[in-house]
Amino acid sequence: MRLMTAVMALILFSTSAYAIDTEEAFDDPELQARYEKIIDEVRCLKCQNQTIKDSNAFLASDLRREIRRMLEEGMTDAEIYGFLVDRYGDFALYNPRASGKTLVLWIVPAVLLLLGGLALANIVRRRVAMPIDGDEGDTN
Amino acid sequence: MWKYFAPLVIFGLLVLLLMSGLGKDPSRLPSPLIEKPAPQFDLPSLTRPGETLGTADFDGVALVNVWATWCVGCRQEHGFLMELAESGAIPIYGLNWRDDRTEALRFLDTLGDPYVDSAYDGDGRVGIDWGVYGAPETFLIGKDGTVLYKHLGPLNWPLWQEFFVPHLESEGVTQ
């Protein structure tokens, strides 16, 4: 029984072993963390709706290799994202930068939230002002 | 009155917004390279051993066609590229992307070689500089070395007429 449980647990957690990226990790854990964060935010253009971390398309592995090289060369995250946007456009990033054409993506949700909040406040205020049914009957 | 019509108006606006997206193909991404200088490269030539082919070799308007033997669309457009090369309208340079050299040479041997020459980009470095994400892709380079237009997918004569010829005419190249 205990063996069964152990096997089940192993199967349950084995998915993380099917990693796509088979490259060796960076020696510097900080660099590795930045690398993993970046590849999780870059779209695989060939296989849209996947990040280059999740995709084994060769374009994804090419992009991972380039990002690895740029990190080793000491480029900043912003420079690396800039490199990708210059070549593939803003669409390449899952977390688009708040500038130019993508600004609307950042502003619209805030505006909608504000409008929704105002509408809600308006409704609540009106409801509060309404008489409660049956109140008159109870005032004897 | 507004109270009853507001949902209808909002619905109408939403329909217009969503309808504008219906005809769009999300796999066709606009290239940020348009009207920018073509990214420079200097790569080994595919067909001439020991020599290189690069952007410095372009002389006037040029067509850069990204191809590979594993790419089905490239086979589809190959006949058109042969005809275009024969017409002498524009020099076609190949970028043999992420391919096997021997296979690529056999491909050209069997189907004919429409290219002035092909640059061999085995590891896809130059492909990334050009924002390539799926072959075939075709770039039209102007006289001053800027990218005038990028086409995704296999080409044919009607597409050529529709998308490339107007750019060529504005560059002063007549067919």
PDB file of C-alpha atoms in Angstrom:
ATOM      1  CA  MET A   1       0.000   0.000   0.000  1.00  0.00           C
ATOM      2  CA  ARG A   2       2.766   2.352   0.963  1.00  0.00           C
ATOM      3  CA  LEU A   3       4.574   1.453  -2.261  1.00  0.00           C
ATOM      4  CA  MET A   4       1.429   2.204  -4.235  1.00  0.00           C
ATOM      5  CA  THR A   5       1.141   5.601  -2.607  1.00  0.00           C
ATOM      6  CA  ALA A   6       4.761   6.340  -3.413  1.00  0.00           C
ATOM      7  CA  VAL A   7       4.280   5.342  -7.071  1.00  0.00           C
ATOM      8  CA  MET A   8       1.124   7.419  -7.342  1.00  0.00           C
ATOM      9  CA  ALA A   9       2.898  10.415  -5.873  1.00  0.00           C
ATOM     10  CA  LEU A  10       5.756   9.981  -8.315  1.00  0.00           C
ATOM     11  CA  ILE A  11       3.382   9.870 -11.268  1.00  0.00           C
ATOM     12  CA  LEU A  12       1.528  12.898  -9.959  1.00  0.00           C
ATOM     13  CA  PHE A  13       4.647  14.997  -9.749  1.00  0.00           C
ATOM     14  CA  SER A  14       6.404  13.665 -12.815  1.00  0.00           C
ATOM     15  CA  THR A  15       4.987  16.269 -15.207  1.00  0.00           C
ATOM     16  CA  SER A  16       7.624  18.743 -14.131  1.00  0.00           C
ATOM     17  CA  ALA A  17      10.213  16.320 -15.498  1.00  0.00           C
ATOM     18  CA  TYR A  18       8.900  16.792 -19.025  1.00  0.00           C
ATOM     19  CA  ALA A  19      10.622  20.144 -19.253  1.00  0.00           C
ATOM     20  CA  ILE A  20      11.125  21.400 -22.792  1.00  0.00           C
ATOM     21  CA  ASP A  21      14.297  23.342 -22.156  1.00  0.00           C
ATOM     22  CA  THR A  22      17.106  20.832 -21.885  1.00  0.00           C
ATOM     23  CA  GLU A  23      19.933  23.344 -21.726  1.00  0.00           C
ATOM     24  CA  GLU A  24      22.202  23.347 -18.726  1.00  0.00           C
ATOM     25  CA  ALA A  25      21.298  25.834 -16.008  1.00  0.00           C
ATOM     26  CA  PHE A  26      23.349  28.994 -15.510  1.00  0.00           C
ATOM     27  CA  ASP A  27      25.988  28.742 -12.771  1.00  0.00           C
ATOM     28  CA  ASP A  28      24.656  31.961 -11.290  1.00  0.00           C
ATOM     29  CA  PRO A  29      21.233  31.274  -9.700  1.00  0.00           C
ATOM     30  CA  GLU A  30      20.245  34.926 -10.130  1.00  0.00           C
ATOM     31  CA  LEU A  31      20.883  34.734 -13.877  1.00  0.00           C
ATOM     32  CA  GLN A  32      18.931  31.473 -14.033  1.00  0.00           C
ATOM     33  CA  ALA A  33      15.972  33.106 -12.263  1.00  0.00           C
ATOM     34  CA  ARG A  34      15.996  36.026 -14.717  1.00  0.00           C
ATOM     35  CA  TYR A  35      16.272  33.587 -17.631  1.00  0.00           C
ATOM     36  CA  GLU A  36      13.270  31.583 -16.427  1.00  0.00           C
ATOM     37  CA  LYS A  37      11.226  34.708 -15.873  1.00  0.00           C
ATOM     38  CA  ILE A  38      11.976  36.045 -19.360  1.00  0.00           C
ATOM     39  CA  ILE A  39      11.273  32.833 -21.267  1.00  0.00           C
ATOM     40  CA  ASP A  40       7.950  32.599 -19.428  1.00  0.00           C
ATOM     41  CA  GLU A  41       6.958  36.016 -20.787  1.00  0.00           C
ATOM     42  CA  VAL A  42       7.920  35.641 -24.424  1.00  0.00           C
ATOM     43  CA  ARG A  43       5.401  34.344 -26.914  1.00  0.00           C
ATOM     44  CA  CYS A  44       6.391  31.604 -29.301  1.00  0.00           C
ATOM     45  CA  LEU A  45       5.412  33.315 -32.578  1.00  0.00           C
ATOM     46  CA  LYS A  46       5.134  30.056 -34.477  1.00  0.00           C
ATOM     47  CA  CYS A  47       2.973  28.340 -31.875  1.00  0.00           C
ATOM     48  CA  GLN A  48       0.919  31.248 -30.573  1.00  0.00           C
ATOM     49  CA  ASN A  49      -0.592  30.994 -27.098  1.00  0.00           C
ATOM     50  CA  GLN A  50       2.470  29.172 -25.870  1.00  0.00           C
ATOM     51  CA  THR A  51       5.455  30.786 -24.253  1.00  0.00           C
ATOM     52  CA  ILE A  52       8.902  29.894 -25.508  1.00  0.00           C
ATOM     53  CA  LYS A  53       9.348  28.102 -22.187  1.00  0.00           C
ATOM     54  CA  ASP A  54       6.494  25.714 -23.020  1.00  0.00           C
ATOM     55  CA  SER A  55       7.232  25.160 -26.682  1.00  0.00           C
ATOM     56  CA  ASN A  56       9.625  22.791 -28.350  1.00  0.00           C
ATOM     57  CA  ALA A  57       9.272  24.436 -31.763  1.00  0.00           C
ATOM     58  CA  PHE A  58      12.724  25.238 -33.090  1.00  0.00           C
ATOM     59  CA  LEU A  59      11.919  28.945 -33.222  1.00  0.00           C
ATOM     60  CA  ALA A  60      11.325  28.790 -29.452  1.00  0.00           C
ATOM     61  CA  SER A  61      14.614  27.037 -28.858  1.00  0.00           C
ATOM     62  CA  ASP A  62      16.380  29.591 -31.099  1.00  0.00           C
ATOM     63  CA  LEU A  63      14.868  32.420 -29.061  1.00  0.00           C
ATOM     64  CA  ARG A  64      15.838  30.734 -25.796  1.00  0.00           C
ATOM     65  CA  ARG A  65      19.385  30.402 -27.101  1.00  0.00           C
ATOM     66  CA  GLU A  66      19.488  34.112 -28.026  1.00  0.00           C
ATOM     67  CA  ILE A  67      18.111  35.140 -24.621  1.00  0.00           C
ATOM     68  CA  ARG A  68      20.706  32.926 -22.933  1.00  0.00           C
ATOM     69  CA  ARG A  69      23.448  34.594 -24.992  1.00  0.00           C
ATOM     70  CA  MET A  70      22.185  38.096 -24.189  1.00  0.00           C
ATOM     71  CA  LEU A  71      22.035  37.313 -20.471  1.00  0.00           C
ATOM     72  CA  GLU A  72      25.596  36.007 -20.585  1.00  0.00           C
ATOM     73  CA  GLU A  73      26.638  39.196 -22.334  1.00  0.00           C
ATOM     74  CA  GLY A  74      25.216  41.125 -19.385  1.00  0.00           C
ATOM     75  CA  MET A  75      22.249  42.773 -21.089  1.00  0.00           C
ATOM     76  CA  THR A  76      19.425  44.034 -18.885  1.00  0.00           C
ATOM     77  CA  ASP A  77      15.909  42.574 -19.000  1.00  0.00           C
ATOM     78  CA  ALA A  78      14.648  45.758 -20.673  1.00  0.00           C
ATOM     79  CA  GLU A  79      17.312  45.488 -23.382  1.00  0.00           C
ATOM     80  CA  ILE A  80      16.381  41.852 -24.021  1.00  0.00           C
ATOM     81  CA  TYR A  81      12.667  42.663 -24.289  1.00  0.00           C
ATOM     82  CA  GLY A  82      13.595  45.561 -26.569  1.00  0.00           C
ATOM     83  CA  PHE A  83      15.588  43.201 -28.807  1.00  0.00           C
ATOM     84  CA  LEU A  84      12.530  40.962 -29.214  1.00  0.00           C
ATOM     85  CA  VAL A  85      10.031  43.800 -29.780  1.00  0.00           C
ATOM     86  CA  ASP A  86      12.313  45.367 -32.427  1.00  0.00           C
ATOM     87  CA  ARG A  87      12.205  42.132 -34.387  1.00  0.00           C
ATOM     88  CA  TYR A  88       8.811  40.616 -33.701  1.00  0.00           C
ATOM     89  CA  GLY A  89       6.705  43.525 -32.441  1.00  0.00           C
ATOM     90  CA  ASP A  90       4.865  44.047 -29.156  1.00  0.00           C
ATOM     91  CA  PHE A  91       2.953  40.840 -29.769  1.00  0.00           C
ATOM     92  CA  ALA A  92       6.058  38.876 -28.779  1.00  0.00           C
ATOM     93  CA  LEU A  93       5.627  39.811 -25.126  1.00  0.00           C
ATOM     94  CA  TYR A  94       2.893  38.374 -22.912  1.00  0.00           C
ATOM     95  CA  ASN A  95       3.333  41.304 -20.583  1.00  0.00           C
ATOM     96  CA  PRO A  96       3.367  44.185 -23.087  1.00  0.00           C
ATOM     97  CA  ARG A  97       5.199  47.353 -22.226  1.00  0.00           C
ATOM     98  CA  ALA A  98       3.084  50.357 -21.270  1.00  0.00           C
ATOM     99  CA  SER A  99       3.945  52.555 -24.230  1.00  0.00           C
ATOM    100  CA  GLY A 100       2.644  53.570 -27.637  1.00  0.00           C
ATOM    101  CA  LYS A 101       0.078  51.283 -29.168  1.00  0.00           C
ATOM    102  CA  THR A 102      -0.062  48.965 -26.145  1.00  0.00           C
ATOM    103  CA  LEU A 103      -0.967  51.785 -23.771  1.00  0.00           C
ATOM    104  CA  VAL A 104      -4.643  51.204 -24.516  1.00  0.00           C
ATOM    105  CA  LEU A 105      -4.315  47.667 -23.110  1.00  0.00           C
ATOM    106  CA  TRP A 106      -3.245  49.133 -19.796  1.00  0.00           C
ATOM    107  CA  ILE A 107      -5.729  52.000 -19.620  1.00  0.00           C
ATOM    108  CA  VAL A 108      -8.972  50.349 -20.739  1.00  0.00           C
ATOM    109  CA  PRO A 109      -9.290  47.897 -17.804  1.00  0.00           C
ATOM    110  CA  ALA A 110      -8.793  50.742 -15.311  1.00  0.00           C
ATOM    111  CA  VAL A 111     -11.382  52.898 -17.100  1.00  0.00           C
ATOM    112  CA  LEU A 112     -13.869  50.009 -17.216  1.00  0.00           C
ATOM    113  CA  LEU A 113     -13.344  49.318 -13.513  1.00  0.00           C
ATOM    114  CA  LEU A 114     -13.945  52.975 -12.722  1.00  0.00           C
ATOM    115  CA  LEU A 115     -17.131  53.083 -14.825  1.00  0.00           C
ATOM    116  CA  GLY A 116     -18.377  49.869 -13.219  1.00  0.00           C
ATOM    117  CA  GLY A 117     -17.649  51.263  -9.760  1.00  0.00           C
ATOM    118  CA  LEU A 118     -19.533  54.479 -10.531  1.00  0.00           C
ATOM    119  CA  ALA A 119     -22.520  52.542 -11.888  1.00  0.00           C
ATOM    120  CA  LEU A 120     -22.542  50.310  -8.817  1.00  0.00           C
ATOM    121  CA  ALA A 121     -22.302  53.292  -6.448  1.00  0.00           C
ATOM    122  CA  ASN A 122     -25.185  54.922  -8.298  1.00  0.00           C
ATOM    123  CA  ILE A 123     -27.397  51.832  -8.009  1.00  0.00           C
ATOM    124  CA  VAL A 124     -26.609  51.348  -4.321  1.00  0.00           C
ATOM    125  CA  ARG A 125     -27.331  54.992  -3.547  1.00  0.00           C
ATOM    126  CA  ARG A 126     -30.719  54.766  -5.258  1.00  0.00           C
ATOM    127  CA  ARG A 127     -31.614  51.537  -3.487  1.00  0.00           C
ATOM    128  CA  VAL A 128     -30.719  53.004  -0.103  1.00  0.00           C
ATOM    129  CA  ALA A 129     -33.045  55.935  -0.741  1.00  0.00           C
ATOM    130  CA  MET A 130     -35.950  53.592  -1.613  1.00  0.00           C
ATOM    131  CA  PRO A 131     -38.558  52.826   1.054  1.00  0.00           C
ATOM    132  CA  ILE A 132     -38.444  49.230   2.280  1.00  0.00           C
ATOM    133  CA  ASP A 133     -41.602  47.238   1.446  1.00  0.00           C
ATOM    134  CA  GLY A 134     -43.890  46.699   4.379  1.00  0.00           C
ATOM    135  CA  ASP A 135     -42.205  49.358   6.538  1.00  0.00           C
ATOM    136  CA  GLU A 136     -45.370  51.417   6.714  1.00  0.00           C
ATOM    137  CA  GLY A 137     -47.389  48.465   8.025  1.00  0.00           C
ATOM    138  CA  ASP A 138     -44.990  47.957  10.904  1.00  0.00           C
ATOM    139  CA  THR A 139     -45.002  51.504  12.244  1.00  0.00           C
ATOM    140  CA  ASN A 140     -47.975  51.148  14.595  1.00  0.00           C
TER     141      ASN A 140
ATOM    142  CA  MET B   1     -35.588  56.539 -22.404  1.00  0.00           C
ATOM    143  CA  TRP B   2     -31.795  56.326 -22.297  1.00  0.00           C
ATOM    144  CA  LYS B   3     -32.173  53.647 -19.662  1.00  0.00           C
ATOM    145  CA  TYR B   4     -33.813  51.295 -22.159  1.00  0.00           C
ATOM    146  CA  PHE B   5     -31.635  52.085 -25.138  1.00  0.00           C
ATOM    147  CA  ALA B   6     -28.245  52.126 -23.404  1.00  0.00           C
ATOM    148  CA  PRO B   7     -27.788  48.323 -23.421  1.00  0.00           C
ATOM    149  CA  LEU B   8     -28.761  48.227 -27.093  1.00  0.00           C
ATOM    150  CA  VAL B   9     -26.288  50.972 -27.988  1.00  0.00           C
ATOM    151  CA  ILE B  10     -23.490  49.312 -26.001  1.00  0.00           C
ATOM    152  CA  PHE B  11     -24.320  45.996 -27.642  1.00  0.00           C
ATOM    153  CA  GLY B  12     -24.180  47.637 -31.060  1.00  0.00           C
ATOM    154  CA  LEU B  13     -20.774  49.165 -30.374  1.00  0.00           C
ATOM    155  CA  LEU B  14     -19.492  45.825 -29.132  1.00  0.00           C
ATOM    156  CA  VAL B  15     -20.735  44.109 -32.297  1.00  0.00           C
ATOM    157  CA  LEU B  16     -18.892  46.673 -34.428  1.00  0.00           C
ATOM    158  CA  LEU B  17     -15.695  46.205 -32.408  1.00  0.00           C
ATOM    159  CA  LEU B  18     -15.809  42.424 -32.624  1.00  0.00           C
ATOM    160  CA  MET B  19     -16.793  42.443 -36.282  1.00  0.00           C
ATOM    161  CA  SER B  20     -13.734  44.504 -37.154  1.00  0.00           C
ATOM    162  CA  GLY B  21     -11.618  41.624 -35.860  1.00  0.00           C
ATOM    163  CA  LEU B  22     -13.420  38.872 -37.755  1.00  0.00           C
ATOM    164  CA  GLY B  23     -11.547  39.123 -41.039  1.00  0.00           C
ATOM    165  CA  LYS B  24      -8.152  39.266 -39.397  1.00  0.00           C
ATOM    166  CA  ASP B  25      -5.847  36.284 -39.301  1.00  0.00           C
ATOM    167  CA  PRO B  26      -4.049  36.280 -35.937  1.00  0.00           C
ATOM    168  CA  SER B  27      -1.186  34.237 -37.365  1.00  0.00           C
ATOM    169  CA  ARG B  28      -0.277  37.107 -39.711  1.00  0.00           C
ATOM    170  CA  LEU B  29       1.760  39.464 -37.594  1.00  0.00           C
ATOM    171  CA  PRO B  30       2.749  42.900 -38.840  1.00  0.00           C
ATOM    172  CA  SER B  31       6.497  43.238 -39.110  1.00  0.00           C
ATOM    173  CA  PRO B  32       8.109  46.071 -37.128  1.00  0.00           C
ATOM    174  CA  LEU B  33      10.845  46.124 -39.782  1.00  0.00           C
ATOM    175  CA  ILE B  34       8.734  47.839 -42.435  1.00  0.00           C
ATOM    176  CA  GLU B  35      10.304  51.126 -43.506  1.00  0.00           C
ATOM    177  CA  LYS B  36      13.375  50.378 -41.427  1.00  0.00           C
ATOM    178  CA  PRO B  37      16.805  49.498 -42.828  1.00  0.00           C
ATOM    179  CA  ALA B  38      17.090  45.798 -43.639  1.00  0.00           C
ATOM    180  CA  PRO B  39      19.037  44.033 -40.853  1.00  0.00           C
ATOM    181  CA  GLN B  40      22.603  43.475 -42.021  1.00  0.00           C
ATOM    182  CA  PHE B  41      24.020  39.981 -42.387  1.00  0.00           C
ATOM    183  CA  ASP B  42      26.914  38.179 -43.939  1.00  0.00           C
ATOM    184  CA  LEU B  43      26.442  34.435 -44.148  1.00  0.00           C
ATOM    185  CA  PRO B  44      28.082  31.499 -45.888  1.00  0.00           C
ATOM    186  CA  SER B  45      26.753  31.043 -49.398  1.00  0.00           C
ATOM    187  CA  LEU B  46      24.698  27.901 -49.907  1.00  0.00           C
ATOM    188  CA  THR B  47      25.776  27.211 -53.457  1.00  0.00           C
ATOM    189  CA  ARG B  48      29.304  28.651 -53.606  1.00  0.00           C
ATOM    190  CA  PRO B  49      31.501  26.869 -51.022  1.00  0.00           C
ATOM    191  CA  GLY B  50      33.842  29.112 -49.068  1.00  0.00           C
ATOM    192  CA  GLU B  51      32.122  32.323 -50.170  1.00  0.00           C
ATOM    193  CA  THR B  52      29.629  34.545 -48.389  1.00  0.00           C
ATOM    194  CA  LEU B  53      26.396  36.283 -49.251  1.00  0.00           C
ATOM    195  CA  GLY B  54      25.179  39.314 -47.378  1.00  0.00           C
ATOM    196  CA  THR B  55      23.127  42.464 -47.507  1.00  0.00           C
ATOM    197  CA  ALA B  56      26.208  44.206 -48.926  1.00  0.00           C
ATOM    198  CA  ASP B  57      25.753  42.163 -52.105  1.00  0.00           C
ATOM    199  CA  PHE B  58      22.281  43.595 -52.778  1.00  0.00           C
ATOM    200  CA  ASP B  59      22.338  45.940 -55.736  1.00  0.00           C
ATOM    201  CA  GLY B  60      19.199  48.070 -55.978  1.00  0.00           C
ATOM    202  CA  VAL B  61      15.793  46.596 -55.212  1.00  0.00           C
ATOM    203  CA  ALA B  62      15.950  42.997 -54.043  1.00  0.00           C
ATOM    204  CA  LEU B  63      13.640  40.234 -52.963  1.00  0.00           C
ATOM    205  CA  VAL B  64      14.696  38.199 -49.925  1.00  0.00           C
ATOM    206  CA  ASN B  65      12.892  34.890 -49.765  1.00  0.00           C
ATOM    207  CA  VAL B  66      13.130  32.816 -46.584  1.00  0.00           C
ATOM    208  CA  TRP B  67      12.917  29.149 -47.494  1.00  0.00           C
ATOM    209  CA  ALA B  68      13.673  25.658 -46.260  1.00  0.00           C
ATOM    210  CA  THR B  69      13.289  22.156 -47.604  1.00  0.00           C
ATOM    211  CA  TRP B  70      10.997  21.159 -44.720  1.00  0.00           C
ATOM    212  CA  CYS B  71       8.593  23.964 -45.595  1.00  0.00           C
ATOM    213  CA  VAL B  72       5.566  22.909 -47.626  1.00  0.00           C
ATOM    214  CA  GLY B  73       4.648  26.467 -48.629  1.00  0.00           C
ATOM    215  CA  CYS B  74       8.118  26.910 -50.121  1.00  0.00           C
ATOM    216  CA  ARG B  75       7.486  24.033 -52.512  1.00  0.00           C
ATOM    217  CA  GLN B  76       4.135  25.588 -53.396  1.00  0.00           C
ATOM    218  CA  GLU B  77       5.656  28.924 -54.360  1.00  0.00           C
ATOM    219  CA  HIS B  78       8.760  27.494 -56.021  1.00  0.00           C
ATOM    220  CA  GLY B  79       7.216  27.406 -59.494  1.00  0.00           C
ATOM    221  CA  PHE B  80       6.238  31.055 -59.170  1.00  0.00           C
ATOM    222  CA  LEU B  81       9.738  32.030 -58.004  1.00  0.00           C
ATOM    223  CA  MET B  82      11.211  30.230 -61.033  1.00  0.00           C
ATOM    224  CA  GLU B  83       8.929  32.199 -63.350  1.00  0.00           C
ATOM    225  CA  LEU B  84       9.674  35.463 -61.551  1.00  0.00           C
ATOM    226  CA  ALA B  85      13.428  34.860 -61.818  1.00  0.00           C
ATOM    227  CA  GLU B  86      13.044  34.082 -65.493  1.00  0.00           C
ATOM    228  CA  SER B  87      11.094  37.309 -66.087  1.00  0.00           C
ATOM    229  CA  GLY B  88      14.097  39.223 -64.773  1.00  0.00           C
ATOM    230  CA  ALA B  89      11.824  41.589 -62.830  1.00  0.00           C
ATOM    231  CA  ILE B  90      13.922  41.579 -59.665  1.00  0.00           C
ATOM    232  CA  PRO B  91      16.907  39.689 -58.265  1.00  0.00           C
ATOM    233  CA  ILE B  92      15.790  37.079 -55.718  1.00  0.00           C
ATOM    234  CA  TYR B  93      18.082  36.249 -52.819  1.00  0.00           C
ATOM    235  CA  GLY B  94      17.358  33.182 -50.727  1.00  0.00           C
ATOM    236  CA  LEU B  95      17.749  32.862 -46.988  1.00  0.00           C
ATOM    237  CA  ASN B  96      17.964  29.134 -46.398  1.00  0.00           C
ATOM    238  CA  TRP B  97      16.646  29.073 -42.856  1.00  0.00           C
ATOM    239  CA  ARG B  98      17.175  26.317 -40.309  1.00  0.00           C
ATOM    240  CA  ASP B  99      17.844  23.758 -42.981  1.00  0.00           C
ATOM    241  CA  ASP B 100      20.151  20.915 -43.819  1.00  0.00           C
ATOM    242  CA  ARG B 101      22.742  21.981 -46.381  1.00  0.00           C
ATOM    243  CA  THR B 102      22.780  18.771 -48.403  1.00  0.00           C
ATOM    244  CA  GLU B 103      18.980  18.628 -48.493  1.00  0.00           C
ATOM    245  CA  ALA B 104      18.827  22.275 -49.566  1.00  0.00           C
ATOM    246  CA  LEU B 105      21.241  21.730 -52.449  1.00  0.00           C
ATOM    247  CA  ARG B 106      19.311  18.656 -53.560  1.00  0.00           C
ATOM    248  CA  PHE B 107      16.069  20.697 -53.429  1.00  0.00           C
ATOM    249  CA  LEU B 108      17.543  23.305 -55.790  1.00  0.00           C
ATOM    250  CA  ASP B 109      18.986  20.592 -58.033  1.00  0.00           C
ATOM    251  CA  THR B 110      15.628  18.893 -58.416  1.00  0.00           C
ATOM    252  CA  LEU B 111      13.274  21.862 -58.629  1.00  0.00           C
ATOM    253  CA  GLY B 112      15.574  24.497 -60.110  1.00  0.00           C
ATOM    254  CA  ASP B 113      17.293  27.486 -58.494  1.00  0.00           C
ATOM    255  CA  PRO B 114      15.464  30.828 -58.827  1.00  0.00           C
ATOM    256  CA  TYR B 115      17.920  32.604 -56.530  1.00  0.00           C
ATOM    257  CA  VAL B 116      20.891  34.773 -57.424  1.00  0.00           C
ATOM    258  CA  ASP B 117      22.284  32.961 -54.420  1.00  0.00           C
ATOM    259  CA  SER B 118      21.073  31.687 -51.065  1.00  0.00           C
ATOM    260  CA  ALA B 119      22.593  32.538 -47.706  1.00  0.00           C
ATOM    261  CA  TYR B 120      22.844  29.570 -45.370  1.00  0.00           C
ATOM    262  CA  ASP B 121      21.372  30.372 -41.950  1.00  0.00           C
ATOM    263  CA  GLY B 122      21.702  26.971 -40.320  1.00  0.00           C
ATOM    264  CA  ASP B 123      21.188  28.032 -36.705  1.00  0.00           C
ATOM    265  CA  GLY B 124      18.519  30.670 -37.413  1.00  0.00           C
ATOM    266  CA  ARG B 125      20.446  33.661 -36.008  1.00  0.00           C
ATOM    267  CA  VAL B 126      19.804  35.874 -39.018  1.00  0.00           C
ATOM    268  CA  GLY B 127      16.209  34.607 -39.132  1.00  0.00           C
ATOM    269  CA  ILE B 128      15.673  36.106 -35.680  1.00  0.00           C
ATOM    270  CA  ASP B 129      17.217  39.432 -36.753  1.00  0.00           C
ATOM    271  CA  TRP B 130      14.723  39.521 -39.607  1.00  0.00           C
ATOM    272  CA  GLY B 131      11.804  38.600 -37.344  1.00  0.00           C
ATOM    273  CA  VAL B 132      11.197  35.367 -39.238  1.00  0.00           C
ATOM    274  CA  TYR B 133       8.778  32.997 -37.546  1.00  0.00           C
ATOM    275  CA  GLY B 134       7.621  30.704 -40.310  1.00  0.00           C
ATOM    276  CA  ALA B 135       8.788  30.027 -43.842  1.00  0.00           C
ATOM    277  CA  PRO B 136       8.036  31.038 -46.498  1.00  0.00           C
ATOM    278  CA  GLU B 137       8.426  34.730 -45.808  1.00  0.00           C
ATOM    279  CA  THR B 138       9.377  37.217 -48.487  1.00  0.00           C
ATOM    280  CA  PHE B 139      10.827  40.692 -47.942  1.00  0.00           C
ATOM    281  CA  LEU B 140      10.950  43.424 -50.541  1.00  0.00           C
ATOM    282  CA  ILE B 141      14.024  45.610 -50.101  1.00  0.00           C
ATOM    283  CA  GLY B 142      14.102  49.055 -51.652  1.00  0.00           C
ATOM    284  CA  LYS B 143      16.949  50.752 -53.507  1.00  0.00           C
ATOM    285  CA  ASP B 144      18.151  52.470 -50.332  1.00  0.00           C
ATOM    286  CA  GLY B 145      18.172  49.184 -48.396  1.00  0.00           C
ATOM    287  CA  THR B 146      14.956  49.688 -46.437  1.00  0.00           C
ATOM    288  CA  VAL B 147      12.353  46.977 -45.996  1.00  0.00           C
ATOM    289  CA  LEU B 148       9.360  48.021 -48.115  1.00  0.00           C
ATOM    290  CA  TYR B 149       7.090  45.075 -47.567  1.00  0.00           C
ATOM    291  CA  LYS B 150       6.963  41.660 -45.949  1.00  0.00           C
ATOM    292  CA  HIS B 151       4.778  38.848 -47.179  1.00  0.00           C
ATOM    293  CA  LEU B 152       3.845  35.776 -45.161  1.00  0.00           C
ATOM    294  CA  GLY B 153       3.086  32.495 -46.843  1.00  0.00           C
ATOM    295  CA  PRO B 154       3.482  31.165 -50.364  1.00  0.00           C
ATOM    296  CA  LEU B 155       3.470  33.639 -53.246  1.00  0.00           C
ATOM    297  CA  ASN B 156       1.849  33.514 -56.658  1.00  0.00           C
ATOM    298  CA  TRP B 157       1.281  35.916 -59.539  1.00  0.00           C
ATOM    299  CA  PRO B 158      -1.980  37.489 -58.266  1.00  0.00           C
ATOM    300  CA  LEU B 159      -0.399  38.178 -54.853  1.00  0.00           C
ATOM    301  CA  TRP B 160       2.676  39.557 -56.589  1.00  0.00           C
ATOM    302  CA  GLN B 161       0.544  41.931 -58.628  1.00  0.00           C
ATOM    303  CA  GLU B 162      -1.485  43.028 -55.629  1.00  0.00           C
ATOM    304  CA  PHE B 163       1.207  43.549 -52.984  1.00  0.00           C
ATOM    305  CA  PHE B 164       4.619  43.831 -54.620  1.00  0.00           C
ATOM    306  CA  VAL B 165       4.092  45.608 -57.928  1.00  0.00           C
ATOM    307  CA  PRO B 166       2.723  48.847 -56.354  1.00  0.00           C
ATOM    308  CA  HIS B 167       5.863  49.104 -54.183  1.00  0.00           C
ATOM    309  CA  LEU B 168       8.085  48.415 -57.181  1.00  0.00           C
ATOM    310  CA  GLU B 169       6.336  51.095 -59.192  1.00  0.00           C
ATOM    311  CA  SER B 170       6.872  53.661 -56.456  1.00  0.00           C
ATOM    312  CA  GLU B 171      10.553  52.667 -56.497  1.00  0.00           C
ATOM    313  CA  GLY B 172      10.577  53.451 -60.202  1.00  0.00           C
ATOM    314  CA  VAL B 173      10.926  49.831 -61.293  1.00  0.00           C
ATOM    315  CA  THR B 174       8.655  48.984 -64.218  1.00  0.00           C
ATOM    316  CA  GLN B 175       7.619  45.465 -65.040  1.00  0.00           C
TER     317      GLN B 175
END
